[in-house]
Amino acid sequence: MGPPPHRKLVHWINSLPLAACALVDSLLDLRHGDVLQAIVAWLQMDARRQKPPREREEAVVEVDARTQVHAITRYVAQRCRSEDGEAMYLLNEARCASRVLAGDVEAIAAVVSVLRRLVQERQEKEAQAVEEAHALARQELVVFSHKAKCAVASAQGSSRHAFTRKSSFIHVPTRPQKSVSVRTAKPYATDFDAFAAVFSIKQSAAGEPASWQVWDMLRHIQNQHVRPVEQAAHGVMTNTSTMAKKLERESDMVRKRRLYLTSEQIEATTAWLKLLGVSLSPTSSSIFDDPLRNGSVLCELLQRAFKGLHHSLELRYPPKTLGDMRHNISCSLQGISHLEGLHIPANYLGSQAVEATVMGDKQSIFAVLWHLWQYWEDLQRRGIKDKTEESAANNDVENTPPVVNSQEEKTHLTRSVEAPKRAKPAAMEAFLMDVSASKLAEEETYSSWDCRNDTNSRLDIPWGGQEWSNDLFPSPRHSFESPSGAMTMEDISRQADIVPIAREVPQMEHIDHSRNQETSISQPEPARSETSAKEIDSDPGLVARTTSPRPLEDKPAVLSIPKVENIRTIRRETSKAIEVSQEDIEGILCWFKLIGIRLKQPEDFQNQTARLAEFQSGVVLCDIVEKVEHLRRIDGVSRAEKSVKANALHNIEKALSILQKKKTMPLHLIRLKRSVYDGDRYVILSLLLQIRKAYGYHLKGKSGKLGVQRRHPMHQDAADG
């Protein structure tokens, strides 16, 4: 639901018992923040004492309107709920305070609507407290009335002749009564004598009917509290056990919601199912014909993709009842749990997962399918690796190694043996996915997928497919091969800051275009300039840049390319020459103190060879974004102490996606998610410098105020941002 009409909000403000709210004619009168501050202060006051909770909060009174409105919007945004509707989204925007100061009626209405809900909740709590006090007073009145009746009865019937007939159930003690002290530690009296001692009933009035009526009522109340405890001792289900089960069930649902999939993962899993020929579209409108809910997708996957594994599944297909659907899903999950080497969280295989699948929860369904896809990819890679090793072993035994004379031939043979091409499905080349869930800890064993622009299957993702006109660092639209194997989009975008030295290209008449290796090696080597040859020999980290992106087999053998073990070696060698100055590092550390960011190891910024491990989880980067964007909290961020790789990359991507909206942030730094996860010092320092500069913190002096605006408005859209 949206915020209430403006007229009702104005009437509600006028009805508050505050002097500042009586003269409000419209919502525009609230843009200065004084009336809102009065409402917030009244809301924070103690309802019983009618005094502010702390006197030191009133000491700072003279603040400007901008600071006051920022504090009010932050206070209201922290108390937003889903029932506030559109007001919650308006208050969580970074420009909400600016809109309130500018007189935006929608933003002011959002703030007032949340304050109205908070005031109503406070009034309801006060009414409930008053009602509880009245109920307690009524109970005390009943007890005192019974006590008064007992006192009157003891005064009127002091003699024994008040009873015409002696009752058989009244116990008259034969020995003199001892003085019994009042036992306040015991909540209930266990016998009539203790009851009489607690309420000061005389022995002469102990046999009155009124005293026995009160005693029977007290025993009845006591039995109501004792009976559940006795039943629990005999194993009967009690309210306590039901509440414990309910809390456990809610905790399971919360734990399940922590592991969620993104839309890109769901689309990639759907494409994989289509590649295998598994249909996801229901045949009719009935829920029994929905393949995602009746368990037929999981059964079909176990029979097609994992047909080499034997599963004893007793399925009821087609299902006719909800019980049949639950049976099929539970049998499929049981078969999935028996797959060797497959690691799926337990909350996706239990009874709660079965119920979630029947209800059509996509997060629970596609989580199992995504883990199955990763497991299938592991099996494919394992089979290709076994075949490659077997063929290499056969070649070593049967064939003798050829005599290699030239450096070009050595380089070519090294590439063909050490970096074989990995077979990937054609439809999967458009996706940039993480490594499998079972290999998240092994960072160096498996690399991410290559981002290739396929016209047949292309996703609307920010790093591929489309070349935007306002992108200063566009991604290349053609796939290519690097000397050390496949390069990712991160490696391509990283080279925007590093311009390699161009090499002299030989003349066209000296290049042999034949594909035969023997004839190309026998050609004489063309003359090259001495300066370029010395540069190449002295620095092996420089890679030649050719005029046209030809495939590897089309390049002539006369071009000598130095052997590079890994593309990260190039980045490591080139980043040594480009270092952040000491003044910039000190500025970053001072900026952290200004915005309230505390690091455990700030000395790593000074060490050129250190890895910034605190930024690998992405939590520190999210905290920085929350500070500079004035956000209460970024949704979906995992703040666990020991986070896995998937959660860390998700946190980094969350922070970078928010920074991407800033027009002064360079896009080539936004794409370096993997480098931030690796703790690359140069990338992280460059990113922090750009954030500090984009938000205007480099212009702050000792006074703590900005010298100029945070962003220079270049055009109308930039001025609005």
XYZ file of C-alpha atoms in Angstrom:
721
model
C 0.000 0.000 0.000
C 1.120 3.519 -0.697
C 1.242 6.515 1.633
C -2.110 8.017 2.758
C -3.512 11.113 1.029
C -1.795 14.356 1.875
C -4.909 15.942 3.385
C -5.300 13.136 5.921
C -1.646 13.400 6.870
C -2.009 17.144 7.513
C -5.104 16.539 9.697
C -3.224 13.863 11.635
C -0.289 16.227 12.255
C -2.684 18.923 13.514
C -4.262 16.415 15.935
C -0.971 15.705 17.725
C -0.572 17.254 21.227
C 2.362 19.400 20.116
C 2.488 23.168 19.737
C 4.641 22.980 16.600
C 2.052 20.812 14.807
C -0.896 23.162 15.238
C 0.120 25.665 12.526
C 0.900 23.172 9.735
C -1.186 23.981 6.643
C 0.452 21.681 4.083
C 3.229 19.141 3.807
C 5.542 21.796 2.367
C 5.784 23.330 5.844
C 7.686 20.226 6.981
C 10.640 20.621 4.622
C 12.656 22.604 7.191
C 12.673 19.674 9.624
C 11.609 21.488 12.821
C 8.126 19.927 12.989
C 9.465 16.480 12.114
C 12.126 16.844 14.817
C 9.415 17.699 17.371
C 7.419 14.595 16.385
C 10.492 12.354 16.637
C 11.451 13.829 20.030
C 7.893 13.280 21.308
C 8.004 9.731 19.972
C 11.228 9.011 21.874
C 9.956 10.400 25.185
C 9.111 8.092 28.055
C 5.349 7.697 28.194
C 5.235 7.379 32.003
C 7.585 10.160 33.076
C 6.928 12.484 30.119
C 10.611 13.394 30.015
C 13.278 12.852 27.373
C 15.234 9.608 27.921
C 18.600 11.408 28.130
C 19.430 15.004 28.832
C 22.600 14.989 26.772
C 20.590 14.543 23.580
C 19.059 18.010 24.109
C 22.465 19.634 24.580
C 23.078 19.899 20.840
C 20.190 22.047 19.634
C 21.678 24.436 17.107
C 22.044 22.313 13.975
C 21.396 23.285 10.402
C 18.335 22.076 8.538
C 20.299 19.761 6.258
C 21.861 17.803 9.122
C 18.536 17.692 10.939
C 16.650 16.323 7.923
C 19.403 13.761 7.262
C 19.139 12.506 10.859
C 15.325 12.315 10.672
C 15.301 10.393 7.379
C 17.940 7.996 8.716
C 15.874 7.431 11.890
C 12.702 6.785 9.878
C 14.450 4.549 7.324
C 15.760 2.296 10.098
C 12.189 1.650 11.252
C 10.623 0.947 7.864
C 8.606 -2.235 7.429
C 7.138 -4.040 4.456
C 3.681 -2.781 5.376
C 4.790 0.771 4.559
C 4.825 -0.128 0.849
C 6.167 2.565 -1.462
C 7.314 4.692 1.462
C 9.950 2.075 2.299
C 11.485 2.347 -1.180
C 11.411 6.158 -1.135
C 13.133 6.345 2.251
C 15.875 3.896 1.266
C 16.965 6.069 -1.648
C 20.206 7.993 -1.252
C 18.546 11.269 -2.319
C 15.589 11.089 0.089
C 16.912 13.824 2.402
C 17.681 16.081 -0.557
C 14.159 15.590 -1.870
C 12.687 16.511 1.513
C 14.789 19.684 1.654
C 13.757 20.545 -1.906
C 10.075 20.304 -0.959
C 9.191 17.044 -2.725
C 5.704 16.222 -1.435
C 6.035 12.476 -2.102
C 9.206 12.162 -0.013
C 7.707 14.232 2.837
C 4.540 12.107 2.736
C 6.644 8.938 2.979
C 8.410 10.242 6.104
C 5.141 11.348 7.732
C 3.367 8.051 6.935
C 6.082 6.032 8.693
C 6.000 8.416 11.685
C 2.226 8.014 11.788
C 2.563 4.228 11.974
C 5.164 4.506 14.750
C 2.916 6.819 16.776
C -0.039 4.455 16.351
C 2.068 1.515 17.514
C 3.170 3.484 20.562
C -0.432 4.398 21.414
C -1.477 0.753 21.076
C 1.337 -0.340 23.395
C 0.328 2.280 25.954
C -3.318 1.164 25.790
C -2.251 -2.456 26.200
C -0.103 -1.555 29.211
C -3.032 0.306 30.797
C -5.319 -2.661 30.175
C -2.820 -5.036 31.773
C -2.545 -2.734 34.792
C -6.345 -2.688 35.145
C -6.498 -6.480 34.887
C -3.845 -6.832 37.587
C -5.747 -4.398 39.794
C -8.939 -6.408 39.310
C -7.139 -9.606 40.331
C -5.763 -7.927 43.436
C -9.239 -6.612 44.226
C -10.658 -10.124 44.072
C -7.974 -11.407 46.434
C -8.500 -8.568 48.896
C -12.280 -8.998 48.727
C -11.921 -12.648 49.702
C -9.575 -11.612 52.477
C -12.096 -9.054 53.689
C -14.867 -11.655 53.655
C -12.712 -13.974 55.722
C -12.039 -11.193 58.228
C -15.765 -10.385 58.518
C -16.602 -14.039 58.952
C -13.983 -14.398 61.665
C -15.435 -11.378 63.500
C -19.057 -12.527 63.289
C -18.600 -16.213 63.964
C -16.099 -16.223 66.785
C -18.114 -18.787 68.758
C -18.531 -22.432 67.795
C -22.314 -22.345 68.063
C -22.457 -20.551 64.702
C -22.463 -24.016 63.111
C -25.582 -26.040 63.727
C -23.997 -29.095 62.141
C -20.335 -30.014 62.140
C -19.035 -30.596 58.662
C -17.260 -33.891 58.056
C -14.575 -32.448 55.749
C -13.353 -29.747 58.141
C -10.155 -30.777 59.875
C -10.002 -29.644 63.490
C -6.484 -30.004 64.896
C -6.181 -31.703 68.275
C -2.903 -30.080 69.239
C -2.276 -26.341 69.665
C -1.235 -24.545 66.505
C 2.233 -23.139 66.222
C 2.896 -19.686 64.877
C 3.528 -20.110 61.153
C 5.662 -17.447 59.471
C 4.645 -16.012 56.102
C 6.472 -17.853 53.295
C 6.822 -15.423 50.426
C 9.228 -17.558 48.387
C 6.524 -20.205 47.762
C 4.021 -19.121 45.102
C 1.216 -21.427 46.214
C 0.105 -22.820 49.595
C 0.257 -26.622 49.700
C -2.241 -27.185 52.560
C -5.047 -25.327 54.312
C -2.963 -24.450 57.375
C -0.348 -22.661 55.272
C -3.142 -20.915 53.390
C -4.641 -19.669 56.662
C -1.243 -18.483 57.871
C -0.573 -16.541 54.658
C -3.912 -14.698 54.778
C -3.884 -14.274 58.612
C -7.067 -16.310 59.140
C -7.786 -17.053 62.769
C -8.281 -20.595 63.976
C -11.807 -19.806 65.050
C -12.743 -18.753 61.501
C -10.941 -21.628 59.787
C -14.133 -23.623 59.450
C -16.168 -20.896 57.753
C -17.548 -21.760 54.263
C -16.072 -18.578 52.780
C -12.561 -19.674 53.723
C -13.041 -23.060 52.095
C -14.427 -21.455 48.937
C -11.312 -19.308 48.599
C -9.113 -22.356 49.289
C -10.888 -24.398 46.581
C -10.503 -21.568 44.076
C -6.791 -21.293 44.866
C -6.301 -25.051 44.394
C -8.116 -24.883 41.063
C -5.773 -22.124 39.856
C -2.780 -24.100 41.103
C -3.869 -27.256 39.251
C -4.132 -25.331 35.990
C -0.410 -24.510 36.217
C 0.723 -27.894 37.511
C -1.139 -30.118 35.002
C 0.959 -29.258 31.895
C 4.159 -29.965 33.840
C 2.870 -33.377 34.928
C 1.791 -34.220 31.375
C 5.201 -33.245 30.049
C 6.783 -35.632 32.546
C 4.639 -38.469 31.123
C 5.549 -37.649 27.496
C 2.362 -35.833 26.472
C 2.713 -33.055 23.854
C 2.734 -29.652 25.568
C 2.626 -26.050 24.441
C 6.330 -25.665 25.165
C 7.318 -28.432 22.767
C 4.999 -27.028 20.098
C 6.575 -23.600 20.441
C 10.062 -25.109 20.262
C 9.152 -26.940 17.060
C 7.714 -23.755 15.602
C 10.897 -21.812 16.376
C 13.009 -24.600 14.877
C 10.864 -24.584 11.747
C 11.209 -20.807 11.417
C 14.969 -21.019 11.907
C 15.135 -23.630 9.136
C 13.268 -21.308 6.794
C 15.604 -18.427 7.669
C 18.626 -20.632 7.101
C 17.150 -21.700 3.793
C 16.608 -18.115 2.677
C 20.245 -17.220 3.295
C 21.312 -19.348 0.312
C 19.488 -17.885 -2.656
C 20.133 -17.850 -6.393
C 20.381 -14.879 -8.683
C 18.350 -14.445 -11.865
C 21.438 -15.165 -13.987
C 21.904 -18.532 -12.289
C 18.249 -19.442 -12.832
C 18.432 -18.492 -16.526
C 21.658 -20.440 -16.994
C 20.148 -23.518 -15.331
C 17.079 -23.240 -17.566
C 19.298 -23.090 -20.654
C 21.152 -26.212 -19.486
C 17.863 -28.086 -19.080
C 16.812 -27.051 -22.584
C 20.177 -28.275 -23.879
C 19.487 -31.706 -22.384
C 15.967 -31.720 -23.821
C 14.118 -31.413 -20.507
C 10.885 -29.461 -20.842
C 9.819 -27.031 -18.106
C 6.507 -25.865 -19.584
C 3.367 -27.429 -18.031
C 1.042 -29.362 -20.317
C -2.096 -27.937 -18.698
C -3.187 -25.483 -16.035
C -3.365 -28.184 -13.351
C -0.665 -28.294 -10.708
C -0.316 -32.051 -11.233
C 0.998 -31.382 -14.769
C 3.597 -28.812 -13.729
C 7.001 -30.526 -14.173
C 8.692 -28.256 -11.621
C 6.184 -29.074 -8.887
C 5.369 -32.742 -9.477
C 9.008 -33.910 -9.499
C 9.140 -35.032 -13.131
C 12.088 -32.706 -13.924
C 14.266 -34.279 -11.249
C 13.270 -37.800 -12.296
C 13.993 -37.060 -15.950
C 17.388 -35.578 -15.084
C 18.349 -38.670 -13.105
C 17.445 -40.845 -16.093
C 19.054 -38.718 -18.838
C 22.038 -36.817 -17.492
C 23.057 -39.449 -14.925
C 21.935 -42.590 -16.718
C 25.225 -44.330 -15.919
C 24.222 -44.292 -12.235
C 21.575 -46.761 -11.068
C 18.650 -45.459 -9.034
C 15.833 -47.519 -7.599
C 12.940 -45.045 -7.767
C 9.353 -46.136 -7.160
C 7.545 -43.266 -8.871
C 3.847 -42.599 -9.171
C 3.513 -41.004 -12.575
C 1.379 -39.204 -13.497
C 0.549 -37.976 -9.987
C -3.113 -37.668 -9.139
C -2.918 -36.308 -5.606
C -0.621 -34.099 -3.571
C 0.600 -37.202 -1.785
C 1.828 -38.621 -5.085
C 3.661 -35.375 -5.833
C 5.351 -35.429 -2.425
C 6.285 -39.083 -2.928
C 7.896 -38.428 -6.322
C 9.843 -35.415 -5.047
C 11.090 -37.222 -1.936
C 12.180 -40.245 -4.007
C 14.027 -37.977 -6.449
C 15.786 -36.111 -3.638
C 16.723 -39.439 -2.075
C 18.268 -40.559 -5.368
C 20.122 -37.251 -5.683
C 21.557 -37.627 -2.182
C 23.122 -40.961 -3.233
C 25.177 -39.392 -6.058
C 28.866 -39.732 -5.278
C 30.718 -36.440 -5.005
C 27.589 -34.252 -4.999
C 27.400 -31.761 -2.122
C 23.973 -30.123 -1.665
C 22.995 -28.313 1.570
C 20.777 -30.416 3.822
C 17.965 -27.856 3.861
C 17.393 -28.507 0.125
C 16.871 -32.263 0.668
C 14.592 -32.409 3.732
C 10.855 -32.385 4.270
C 10.763 -28.590 4.140
C 12.277 -28.706 0.647
C 9.586 -31.185 -0.446
C 6.819 -28.872 0.757
C 8.514 -25.858 -0.843
C 8.754 -27.708 -4.172
C 5.079 -28.671 -4.040
C 4.164 -25.034 -3.352
C 6.291 -23.939 -6.347
C 9.143 -22.179 -4.546
C 11.617 -21.430 -7.351
C 14.501 -20.839 -4.972
C 14.223 -24.360 -3.568
C 13.637 -26.010 -6.966
C 16.361 -24.246 -8.943
C 18.856 -24.580 -6.078
C 18.796 -28.369 -6.509
C 18.893 -28.038 -10.305
C 21.837 -25.610 -10.154
C 23.850 -27.980 -7.956
C 23.031 -30.824 -10.351
C 24.285 -28.703 -13.271
C 27.560 -27.985 -11.482
C 27.923 -31.675 -10.664
C 27.285 -32.550 -14.331
C 29.947 -30.048 -15.413
C 32.418 -31.636 -12.988
C 31.725 -35.038 -14.488
C 32.265 -33.660 -17.997
C 35.562 -31.990 -17.064
C 36.712 -35.120 -15.268
C 35.981 -37.280 -18.316
C 37.800 -34.896 -20.684
C 40.777 -34.749 -18.316
C 40.968 -38.556 -18.116
C 40.826 -38.856 -21.902
C 43.556 -36.218 -22.320
C 45.836 -37.922 -19.813
C 45.239 -41.318 -21.420
C 46.014 -40.028 -24.915
C 49.120 -38.232 -23.638
C 50.338 -41.420 -21.942
C 49.795 -43.433 -25.136
C 51.702 -40.872 -27.184
C 54.610 -40.949 -24.728
C 54.840 -44.732 -24.933
C 54.322 -45.232 -28.676
C 55.843 -42.137 -30.228
C 59.284 -40.696 -29.679
C 59.511 -36.963 -29.037
C 60.477 -34.991 -32.169
C 63.650 -32.955 -32.371
C 62.806 -29.314 -31.764
C 65.300 -26.718 -32.926
C 63.567 -23.349 -33.000
C 62.030 -21.372 -30.167
C 58.801 -20.954 -32.152
C 58.279 -24.685 -32.420
C 58.898 -25.103 -28.680
C 56.301 -22.447 -27.908
C 53.768 -24.041 -30.244
C 54.244 -27.516 -28.776
C 54.067 -26.183 -25.226
C 50.700 -24.585 -25.933
C 49.284 -27.691 -27.548
C 50.243 -29.909 -24.583
C 49.896 -27.649 -21.526
C 46.771 -25.715 -22.482
C 44.299 -27.984 -24.294
C 40.974 -26.475 -25.234
C 38.165 -27.384 -22.895
C 35.046 -28.744 -24.547
C 32.068 -26.625 -23.574
C 28.456 -26.763 -24.769
C 27.665 -24.244 -27.491
C 24.701 -22.773 -25.646
C 26.708 -22.252 -22.456
C 29.360 -19.971 -23.967
C 27.288 -16.858 -23.338
C 27.221 -17.247 -19.561
C 29.839 -16.137 -17.071
C 29.232 -18.445 -14.115
C 31.207 -19.279 -10.999
C 32.972 -22.557 -10.362
C 31.096 -25.561 -9.061
C 29.794 -25.644 -5.514
C 31.933 -28.670 -4.648
C 35.145 -26.894 -5.743
C 34.611 -23.460 -4.238
C 37.649 -23.754 -1.971
C 40.007 -24.807 -4.792
C 40.541 -21.437 -6.384
C 43.472 -22.209 -8.634
C 42.260 -25.584 -9.914
C 39.202 -24.348 -11.817
C 38.751 -21.008 -13.524
C 35.557 -19.244 -14.508
C 33.867 -19.613 -17.859
C 34.993 -17.522 -20.784
C 32.602 -14.763 -21.786
C 31.880 -15.226 -25.478
C 29.394 -13.185 -27.449
C 27.119 -15.663 -29.178
C 24.397 -14.117 -31.325
C 22.121 -17.131 -30.936
C 22.118 -17.176 -27.119
C 22.871 -13.867 -25.429
C 21.888 -12.619 -22.002
C 21.156 -9.057 -20.997
C 24.081 -8.873 -18.592
C 26.268 -5.813 -18.034
C 29.542 -7.398 -19.176
C 28.703 -8.897 -22.562
C 26.607 -8.806 -25.691
C 25.848 -5.113 -26.046
C 28.223 -2.213 -26.555
C 26.806 0.872 -24.886
C 27.411 4.294 -26.355
C 28.314 5.922 -23.021
C 30.825 3.225 -22.069
C 34.346 4.647 -21.995
C 35.867 1.150 -21.810
C 33.830 -1.085 -24.172
C 34.329 -4.823 -24.096
C 35.694 -6.557 -27.245
C 32.998 -8.225 -29.313
C 35.135 -11.070 -30.722
C 36.593 -14.062 -28.938
C 40.295 -14.701 -29.104
C 42.991 -16.942 -27.640
C 45.788 -15.726 -25.409
C 49.305 -17.285 -25.291
C 48.599 -18.964 -21.939
C 45.071 -20.194 -22.639
C 41.633 -18.610 -22.470
C 41.334 -15.082 -21.072
C 38.352 -13.881 -19.130
C 36.541 -10.568 -19.481
C 38.218 -9.383 -16.276
C 41.669 -9.810 -17.854
C 40.512 -7.889 -20.924
C 39.108 -4.994 -18.894
C 42.233 -4.916 -16.737
C 44.355 -4.105 -19.795
C 42.564 -0.767 -20.175
C 45.040 0.765 -17.721
C 48.145 -1.009 -19.103
C 49.275 -0.218 -22.629
C 51.956 -2.688 -23.803
C 54.856 -1.543 -25.955
C 54.178 -2.141 -29.634
C 56.505 -4.439 -31.510
C 57.723 -3.983 -34.994
C 55.754 -6.185 -37.392
C 57.702 -7.822 -40.274
C 56.965 -6.899 -43.847
C 54.305 -8.751 -45.798
C 56.742 -10.279 -48.307
C 58.598 -12.109 -45.517
C 55.494 -13.780 -44.080
C 54.661 -17.280 -45.209
C 50.895 -17.903 -45.032
C 51.109 -21.647 -45.491
C 49.687 -23.818 -42.699
C 52.391 -26.476 -42.979
C 54.638 -26.285 -39.922
C 57.734 -27.714 -41.630
C 57.732 -25.197 -44.476
C 57.037 -22.292 -42.125
C 59.929 -23.199 -39.864
C 62.346 -23.527 -42.775
C 61.722 -19.946 -43.911
C 64.526 -17.492 -43.041
C 63.849 -15.143 -40.159
C 63.234 -11.557 -41.310
C 65.401 -8.727 -40.081
C 64.083 -6.841 -37.066
C 65.198 -3.622 -35.500
C 67.809 -3.935 -32.764
C 65.970 -1.624 -30.391
C 62.739 -3.674 -30.384
C 64.622 -6.966 -30.018
C 66.541 -5.678 -27.005
C 63.365 -4.449 -25.378
C 61.691 -7.794 -25.846
C 64.650 -9.805 -24.585
C 65.147 -7.577 -21.549
C 61.491 -7.638 -20.498
C 59.812 -11.018 -21.122
C 56.519 -9.748 -19.705
C 55.703 -7.704 -22.811
C 53.390 -9.389 -25.311
C 53.345 -8.472 -28.977
C 50.306 -6.702 -30.348
C 49.452 -7.804 -33.876
C 47.571 -5.755 -36.427
C 44.745 -8.267 -36.935
C 43.314 -10.803 -34.417
C 44.193 -13.942 -36.365
C 43.829 -17.411 -34.820
C 46.865 -19.081 -33.351
C 47.385 -21.470 -36.240
C 47.264 -18.622 -38.806
C 50.192 -16.757 -37.264
C 53.510 -17.351 -39.025
C 56.187 -19.211 -37.134
C 58.742 -16.463 -37.727
C 57.075 -14.257 -35.069
C 58.890 -15.117 -31.852
C 56.548 -14.755 -28.870
C 58.177 -15.223 -25.464
C 56.781 -17.951 -23.276
C 54.585 -16.682 -20.445
C 53.369 -19.124 -17.835
C 50.234 -17.268 -16.809
C 48.434 -14.046 -17.739
C 48.662 -12.999 -14.074
C 52.449 -12.803 -14.514
C 51.958 -9.989 -17.037
C 49.730 -8.070 -14.652
C 52.122 -8.593 -11.753
C 55.132 -7.366 -13.713
C 53.386 -4.347 -15.192
C 51.691 -3.298 -11.944
C 55.080 -2.933 -10.254
C 55.810 0.087 -12.407
C 52.439 1.693 -11.685
C 52.120 2.178 -7.940
C 49.923 4.412 -5.837
C 51.815 7.225 -4.157
C 52.317 7.422 -0.410
C 50.235 10.577 -0.241
C 47.254 8.790 -1.780
C 47.546 5.921 0.706
C 47.607 8.336 3.645
C 44.599 10.108 2.160
C 42.702 6.806 1.987
C 43.493 5.965 5.617
C 42.415 9.443 6.775
C 39.247 9.053 4.723
C 38.504 5.744 6.495
C 38.770 7.485 9.864
C 36.456 10.236 8.636
C 33.646 7.900 7.557
C 34.116 5.460 10.455
C 35.738 2.453 8.736
C 38.146 0.525 10.951
C 40.661 -1.922 9.490
C 42.382 -4.687 11.418
C 45.591 -4.505 9.345
C 46.031 -1.002 7.885
C 49.754 -1.607 7.462
C 49.035 -3.854 4.451
C 48.402 -0.708 2.399
C 52.080 0.233 2.770
C 53.395 -3.199 1.728
C 53.589 -3.471 -2.065
C 53.598 -7.289 -2.074
C 50.800 -7.807 0.465
C 47.300 -9.009 -0.297
C 44.460 -7.017 1.235
C 42.691 -9.960 2.877
C 40.098 -7.788 4.634
C 38.534 -6.837 1.294
C 38.219 -10.429 0.034
C 34.896 -11.092 1.760
C 33.344 -7.907 0.332
C 31.939 -6.800 3.702
C 34.359 -3.861 4.081
C 33.561 -2.693 0.550
C 29.823 -2.871 1.305
C 30.370 -0.853 4.502
C 32.194 1.826 2.506
C 29.350 1.996 -0.027
C 26.800 2.277 2.787
C 28.734 5.182 4.297
C 29.186 7.177 1.094
C 25.648 6.505 -0.189
C 24.032 7.102 3.235
C 22.301 3.712 3.130
C 21.012 1.982 6.226
C 22.010 -1.504 5.018
C 22.519 -3.219 1.676
C 20.055 -6.075 1.337
C 21.335 -9.572 0.665
C 24.877 -9.098 2.003
C 26.354 -12.087 3.831
C 28.259 -10.854 6.892
C 29.437 -14.220 8.226
C 32.959 -14.397 9.657
C 33.962 -17.325 7.423
C 32.209 -16.774 4.099
C 32.597 -19.071 1.109
C 33.713 -17.886 -2.283
C 30.201 -17.602 -3.724
C 29.034 -15.333 -0.871
C 32.168 -13.176 -1.091
C 31.775 -12.659 -4.844
C 28.100 -11.889 -4.316
C 28.951 -9.198 -1.722
C 31.544 -7.615 -4.018
C 29.120 -7.624 -6.934
C 26.455 -5.961 -4.769
C 28.799 -3.104 -3.842
C 30.112 -2.662 -7.398
C 26.592 -2.614 -8.856
C 25.736 0.346 -6.600
C 28.958 2.127 -7.544
C 28.172 1.580 -11.217
C 25.258 4.031 -10.937
C 27.724 6.799 -10.101
C 28.549 8.526 -13.389
C 32.039 9.524 -12.264
C 33.155 5.948 -11.552
C 35.231 4.349 -14.378
C 33.645 1.151 -15.636
C 36.871 -0.817 -16.010
C 37.247 -0.837 -12.204
C 33.631 -1.883 -11.716
C 34.279 -5.095 -13.671
C 37.257 -6.262 -11.579
C 35.253 -8.395 -9.172
C 37.728 -11.284 -9.241
C 40.709 -9.044 -8.553
C 39.002 -7.610 -5.475
C 38.316 -11.155 -4.273
C 41.981 -12.066 -4.843
C 43.023 -9.113 -2.648
C 44.914 -7.336 -5.450
C 46.449 -4.310 -3.752
C 46.744 -2.163 -6.875
C 43.130 -2.769 -7.969
C 41.686 -2.145 -4.508
C 43.693 1.053 -3.981
C 42.675 2.340 -7.421
C 39.040 1.547 -6.647
C 39.193 3.298 -3.261
C 40.820 6.375 -4.796
C 38.085 6.575 -7.431
C 35.330 6.177 -4.800
C 36.908 8.884 -2.645
C 37.185 11.186 -5.643
C 33.732 10.409 -7.079
C 31.946 11.283 -3.852
C 33.965 14.430 -3.196
C 35.767 13.320 -0.040
C 39.149 14.369 -1.444
C 37.955 18.003 -1.195
C 37.338 17.824 2.568
C 39.725 19.788 4.722
C 40.326 19.858 8.449
C 36.961 21.492 9.040
C 35.186 18.388 7.725
C 33.044 20.329 5.227
C 33.026 19.996 1.493
C 34.651 22.800 -0.438
C 32.449 22.352 -3.508
C 29.575 20.140 -4.536
C 30.031 16.398 -4.540
C 29.355 16.145 -8.276
C 29.614 18.764 -10.955
C 26.343 18.733 -12.928
C 27.408 18.272 -16.548
C 23.848 17.930 -17.885
C 20.318 17.547 -16.544
C 20.569 13.825 -15.737
C 23.838 14.319 -13.865
C 22.348 17.237 -11.924
C 19.475 15.015 -10.770
C 21.959 12.340 -9.601
